[in-house]
Amino acid sequence: MTGFNEKNGILHADDVPLPQIAKAAGTPCYVYAASVIRQQYERLAGAMARAMPPGKQPLLCYACKANSNIAVLSLLRSLGCGLEIVSEGELVRGLKAGFDAGKIVSTGVGKQKREIAACLKAGIHQFNVESIPELEMIAAVASEIGKNANVVFRLNPDVVGGGHHKISTGRKSDKFGMSVEVVQKAFAAAKTMKNVKALGLSMHIGSQVFTVESFREAFEKIPALVEGLRKAGHTVSRLDIGGGFPIVYRDEKLLDLDAYAQWVRDIIMPLDLEIIMEPGRYLVGGAGVLLTEVLYVKETQDRAFLIVDAAMNDLMRPALYDAWHGIEPAQNRSAPATKQYDVVGPICESSDIFAAQRPLPAMKQGDLAVIRTAGAYGFSMASNYNSRPLLAEVMVNGNTFDIIRKRQSYEDILRGEEIPGWLKK
Ligand code: LLP
């Protein structure tokens, strides 16, 4: 069986019972099912393969901000993915996981000099450039170290897309991308620069875009722009159409990938461009759960709190975006949901809550629960808040599992900190 399913009343990841993982790795920990990552990759690549001929297939550059564990990266590399990175740290991870630098694209509004230099030295496929000052910086760094940079310009298509206002990126009030006029200026500016080659465009309208028409609206802005640029004598041979494919957390309308792929075929393919995509959440979100143990059940006059050992520092989506995640017991799963719990962590603030008034079976100290759909933007956004160690990560492959990241020790947490001499006794 693939994914997270119940067998004999116990939740399994593929064929491994979650209590066994809790015993080996401790809680809280993230558990990822390799089978689900494979399945999601095949779904996406399959939809594109059905819509477009073999020679026109996009390069899927996994947006590794979603989950950057090097085991997850290695798996996606082995499936044929390229990589989308937003920092030198992600470049280091990508190279460590064996990605060919020629399949790496660098995005982000604030690329630093040393990051640009590292990407140039590695020989990445392209920089997705978000402003003219950034273009100038890339040209300067490239000339300083004697390299050439391939660049594409990120268009801000001014469309609304994204499951939450904090993860929408394609409105003109957002910091991302450039207007059509600025993109045109950037192409002209690049022509005057020695070490940069402008090759095309990129865009990314947001994340968890379940208003799927927004993709089409954004795509429709591309043909006229490409034609205009070509008429003005510019090369436009690449288009990066970003990520943002939604997944189901609760009852969201799923994106019909075939419809999406057909928009790419009908609107983008006729432009005869190398197409790049940057899926993150879609590939890994449903592949992960956060496994946690009940520390206490606290009944007040008002409500019942299920205090678990995972907290907002481990998974911050509920606190940050009011995100809804399914919560389920890992054992005794046939018990009816007779209780309503506020599921909370140990952190000292009221935003440390995973769910309010959630119907669940009665649970007790020591029981295990999972917070579902936590494979994307879970561990990658975790912090040491309250000096809690970064948690362990586990990958299941069929009937085996590996700890792919050890829980931090307190020495790990304190590494690099110093008490100044004048404060030492
Ligand atoms: N490309 C670019 C340029 C991006 O900024 C992002 C995500 C992606 C691709 C991948 O988007 P995806 O396919 O995963 O939707 N922390 C938030 C999501 C932030 C997304 C940031 N950018 C969350 O937990 O919902």
Short mmCIF file of N, CA and C in Angstrom, two decimals, residues 28 34-35 46 63 93 112 120 162 164 175-176 209 218 221 231 235 248 297-298 312 350 373 377 400 404 406:
data_model
loop_
_atom_site.label_atom_id
_atom_site.label_comp_id
_atom_site.label_asym_id
_atom_site.label_seq_id
_atom_site.Cartn_x
_atom_site.Cartn_y
_atom_site.Cartn_z
N PRO A 28 8.38 14.73 18.63
CA PRO A 28 7.73 14.74 17.33
C PRO A 28 8.72 14.44 16.22
N ALA A 34 8.02 7.90 0.50
CA ALA A 34 8.65 8.07 -0.82
C ALA A 34 7.64 7.74 -1.92
N SER A 35 6.76 6.78 -1.64
CA SER A 35 5.80 6.35 -2.67
C SER A 35 4.90 7.51 -3.10
N GLY A 46 3.03 13.09 -15.93
CA GLY A 46 2.10 12.36 -16.80
C GLY A 46 1.11 13.29 -17.48
N ALA A 63 10.72 23.03 -6.42
CA ALA A 63 10.93 24.21 -5.56
C ALA A 63 11.27 23.72 -4.16
N ARG A 93 22.63 22.37 -0.86
CA ARG A 93 21.83 21.15 -0.69
C ARG A 93 21.64 20.43 -2.03
N GLN A 112 21.94 37.65 -3.07
CA GLN A 112 23.13 38.35 -2.58
C GLN A 112 24.31 38.06 -3.50
N LEU A 120 26.99 31.13 -10.24
CA LEU A 120 27.75 31.24 -11.50
C LEU A 120 28.87 30.22 -11.54
N GLY A 162 -3.41 32.28 -5.23
CA GLY A 162 -2.74 31.92 -3.98
C GLY A 162 -3.77 31.72 -2.91
N HIS A 164 -3.89 32.08 0.17
CA HIS A 164 -3.92 32.94 1.35
C HIS A 164 -3.21 34.21 0.94
N LYS A 175 5.93 42.26 -3.99
CA LYS A 175 7.32 42.64 -4.26
C LYS A 175 7.92 41.86 -5.44
N PHE A 176 7.16 40.94 -5.98
CA PHE A 176 7.73 40.00 -6.95
C PHE A 176 7.59 40.47 -8.40
N VAL A 209 -2.71 27.68 -5.31
CA VAL A 209 -3.61 28.47 -6.17
C VAL A 209 -4.81 27.59 -6.53
N ALA A 218 -2.96 34.34 -16.20
CA ALA A 218 -1.54 34.75 -16.25
C ALA A 218 -0.90 34.30 -17.56
N LYS A 221 -1.24 36.45 -20.65
CA LYS A 221 -0.47 37.70 -20.76
C LYS A 221 0.86 37.47 -21.51
N LYS A 231 9.84 41.06 -31.73
CA LYS A 231 9.81 42.13 -32.75
C LYS A 231 10.87 43.18 -32.47
N THR A 235 15.94 37.91 -27.95
CA THR A 235 15.78 36.45 -27.95
C THR A 235 14.83 36.07 -26.82
N VAL A 248 -4.99 18.99 -1.60
CA VAL A 248 -6.13 19.01 -0.70
C VAL A 248 -5.64 18.91 0.75
N VAL A 297 -3.83 15.56 28.67
CA VAL A 297 -5.17 16.00 28.31
C VAL A 297 -5.60 16.94 29.44
N LYS A 298 -5.88 18.17 29.06
CA LYS A 298 -6.21 19.17 30.09
C LYS A 298 -7.64 19.64 29.89
N MET A 312 4.25 24.87 17.38
CA MET A 312 4.27 25.77 16.23
C MET A 312 5.67 25.94 15.64
N SER A 350 -0.45 31.72 22.66
CA SER A 350 -1.75 31.15 22.29
C SER A 350 -1.85 30.80 20.82
N THR A 373 -0.73 16.04 5.90
CA THR A 373 -0.39 16.94 4.79
C THR A 373 0.66 17.95 5.25
N TYR A 377 6.52 22.74 3.42
CA TYR A 377 6.57 23.91 4.30
C TYR A 377 6.32 23.52 5.76
N THR A 400 10.42 -0.42 4.56
CA THR A 400 11.59 -0.01 5.35
C THR A 400 11.54 1.50 5.62
N ILE A 404 16.24 10.29 8.18
CA ILE A 404 16.97 11.09 7.20
C ILE A 404 17.43 12.42 7.79
N LYS A 406 18.60 13.47 11.95
CA LYS A 406 18.56 13.22 13.40
C LYS A 406 17.98 14.42 14.11
#
